[in-house]
mmCIF file of C-alpha atoms in Angstrom:
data_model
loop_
_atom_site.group_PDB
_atom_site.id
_atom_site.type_symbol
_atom_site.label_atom_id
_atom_site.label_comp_id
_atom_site.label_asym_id
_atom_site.label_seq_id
_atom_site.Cartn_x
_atom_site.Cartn_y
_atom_site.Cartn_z
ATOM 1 C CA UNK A 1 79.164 105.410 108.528
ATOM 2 C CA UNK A 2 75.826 106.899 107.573
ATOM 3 C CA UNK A 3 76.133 108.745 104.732
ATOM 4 C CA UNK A 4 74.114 111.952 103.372
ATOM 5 C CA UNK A 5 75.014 111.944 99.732
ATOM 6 C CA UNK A 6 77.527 111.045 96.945
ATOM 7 C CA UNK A 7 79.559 113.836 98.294
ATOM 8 C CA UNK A 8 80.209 112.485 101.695
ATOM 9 C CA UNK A 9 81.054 108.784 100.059
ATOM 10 C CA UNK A 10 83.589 110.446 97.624
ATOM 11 C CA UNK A 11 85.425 112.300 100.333
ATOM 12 C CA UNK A 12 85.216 109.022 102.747
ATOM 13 C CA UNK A 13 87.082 107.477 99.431
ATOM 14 C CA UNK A 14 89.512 110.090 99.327
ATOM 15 C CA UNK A 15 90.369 109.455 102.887
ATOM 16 C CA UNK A 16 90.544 105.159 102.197
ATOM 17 C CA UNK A 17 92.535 105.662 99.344
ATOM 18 C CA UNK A 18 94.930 107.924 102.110
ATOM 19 C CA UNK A 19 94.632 105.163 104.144
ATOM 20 C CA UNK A 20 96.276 102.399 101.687
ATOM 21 C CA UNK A 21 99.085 105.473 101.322
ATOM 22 C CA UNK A 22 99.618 105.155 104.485
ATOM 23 C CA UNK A 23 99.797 101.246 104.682
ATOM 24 C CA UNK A 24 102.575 101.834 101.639
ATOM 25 C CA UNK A 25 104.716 104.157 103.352
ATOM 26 C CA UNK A 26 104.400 101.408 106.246
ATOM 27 C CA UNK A 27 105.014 98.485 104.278
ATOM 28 C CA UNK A 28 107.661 97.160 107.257
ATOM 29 C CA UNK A 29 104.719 97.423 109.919
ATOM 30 C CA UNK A 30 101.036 98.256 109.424
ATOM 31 C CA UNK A 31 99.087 96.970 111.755
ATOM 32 C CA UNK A 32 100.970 99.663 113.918
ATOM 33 C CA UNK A 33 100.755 102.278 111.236
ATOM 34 C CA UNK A 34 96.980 101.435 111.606
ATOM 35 C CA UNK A 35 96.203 101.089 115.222
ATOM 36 C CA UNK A 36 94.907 104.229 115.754
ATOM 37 C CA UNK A 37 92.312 103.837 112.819
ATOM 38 C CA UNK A 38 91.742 100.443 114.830
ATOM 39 C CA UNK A 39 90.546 101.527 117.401
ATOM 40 C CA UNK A 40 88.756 104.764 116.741
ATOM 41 C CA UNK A 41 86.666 102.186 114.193
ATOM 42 C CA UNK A 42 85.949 99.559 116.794
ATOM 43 C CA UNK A 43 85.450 102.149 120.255
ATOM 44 C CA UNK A 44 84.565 105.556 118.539
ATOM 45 C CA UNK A 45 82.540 105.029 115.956
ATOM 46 C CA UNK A 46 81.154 101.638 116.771
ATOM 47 C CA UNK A 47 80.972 99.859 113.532
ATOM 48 C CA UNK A 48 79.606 96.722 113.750
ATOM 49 C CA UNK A 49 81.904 93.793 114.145
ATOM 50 C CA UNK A 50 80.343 91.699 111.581
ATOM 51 C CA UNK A 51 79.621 94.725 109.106
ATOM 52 C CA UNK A 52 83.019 96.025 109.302
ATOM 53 C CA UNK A 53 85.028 92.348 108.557
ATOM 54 C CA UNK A 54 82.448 91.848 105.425
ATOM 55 C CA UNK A 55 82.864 95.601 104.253
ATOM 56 C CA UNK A 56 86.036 96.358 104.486
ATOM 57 C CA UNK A 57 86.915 92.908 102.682
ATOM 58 C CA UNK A 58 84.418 93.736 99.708
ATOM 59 C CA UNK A 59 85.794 97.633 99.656
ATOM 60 C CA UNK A 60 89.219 95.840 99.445
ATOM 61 C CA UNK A 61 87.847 93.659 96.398
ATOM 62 C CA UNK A 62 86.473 96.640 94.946
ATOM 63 C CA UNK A 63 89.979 98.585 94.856
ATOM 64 C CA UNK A 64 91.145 95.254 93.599
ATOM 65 C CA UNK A 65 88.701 95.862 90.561
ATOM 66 C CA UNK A 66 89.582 99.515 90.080
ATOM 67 C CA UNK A 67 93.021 98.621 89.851
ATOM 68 C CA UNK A 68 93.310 96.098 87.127
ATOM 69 C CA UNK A 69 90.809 98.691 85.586
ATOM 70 C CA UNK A 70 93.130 101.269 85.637
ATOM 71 C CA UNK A 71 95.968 99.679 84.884
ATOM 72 C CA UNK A 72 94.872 96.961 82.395
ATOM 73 C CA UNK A 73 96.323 93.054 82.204
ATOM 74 C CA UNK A 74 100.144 94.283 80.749
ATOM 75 C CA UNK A 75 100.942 95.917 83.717
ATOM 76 C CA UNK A 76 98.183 94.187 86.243
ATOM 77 C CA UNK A 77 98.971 90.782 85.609
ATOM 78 C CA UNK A 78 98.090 87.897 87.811
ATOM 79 C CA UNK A 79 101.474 88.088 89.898
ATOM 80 C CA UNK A 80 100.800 91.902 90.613
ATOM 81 C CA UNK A 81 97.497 91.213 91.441
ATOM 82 C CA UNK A 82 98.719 87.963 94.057
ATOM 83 C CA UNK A 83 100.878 90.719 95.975
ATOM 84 C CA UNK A 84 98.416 93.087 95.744
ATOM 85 C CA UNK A 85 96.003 90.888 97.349
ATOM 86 C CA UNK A 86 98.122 89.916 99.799
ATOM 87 C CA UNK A 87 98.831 93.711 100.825
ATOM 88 C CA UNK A 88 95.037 94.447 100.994
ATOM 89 C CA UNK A 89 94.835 91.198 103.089
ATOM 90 C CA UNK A 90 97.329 92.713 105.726
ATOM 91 C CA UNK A 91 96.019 95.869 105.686
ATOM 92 C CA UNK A 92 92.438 94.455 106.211
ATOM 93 C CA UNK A 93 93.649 92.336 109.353
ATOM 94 C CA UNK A 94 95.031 95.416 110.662
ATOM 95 C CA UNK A 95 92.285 97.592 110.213
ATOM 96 C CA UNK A 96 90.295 94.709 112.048
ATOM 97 C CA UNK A 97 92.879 94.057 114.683
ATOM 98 C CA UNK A 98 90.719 96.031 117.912
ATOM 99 C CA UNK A 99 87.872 93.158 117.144
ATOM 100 C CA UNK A 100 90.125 90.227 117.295
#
């Protein structure tokens, strides 16, 4: 996505950070939840194969980041952050699913 300013990449965040609600309310299957977004990523809006795997991963690692930030080690402790992983991980292949 070709962005025009700060403002554009905020509200893109705003609608990622829907995104992950959406995988959470859809714990029990999200690569359905996330077809849609699949598809309109791979056929609509042509993102590069290559570009999307490495960027979604690394926005994935970045949320990762925020977080532990956020919530500190007490509550994000290495456990939380396994699972949490491991969520971002299935909501990545998901998201990636219309390239496999």
């Amino acid at each position: 996505m070709a962005t025009g300013g700060t403002g554009e990449v905020a509200a893109h965040g705003k609608v990622v950070m829907g995104g992950l609600e959406k995988a959470v309310k859809n714990l029990n299957n999200i690569k359905k939840a996330y077809a849609s977004l699949s598809v309109m990523h791979s056929e609509k809006l042509h993102v590069d194969p290559d570009n999307f795997r490495v960027g979604v991963k690394l926005l994935a690692d970045c949320v990762t980041v925020c977080v532990a930030m956020k919530f500190g080690p007490s509550v994000f402790t290495p456990d939380v952050q396994e699972v949490w992983q491991k969520f971002l991980d299935v909501v990545v292949s998901a998201l990636g699913r219309q390239y496999h």
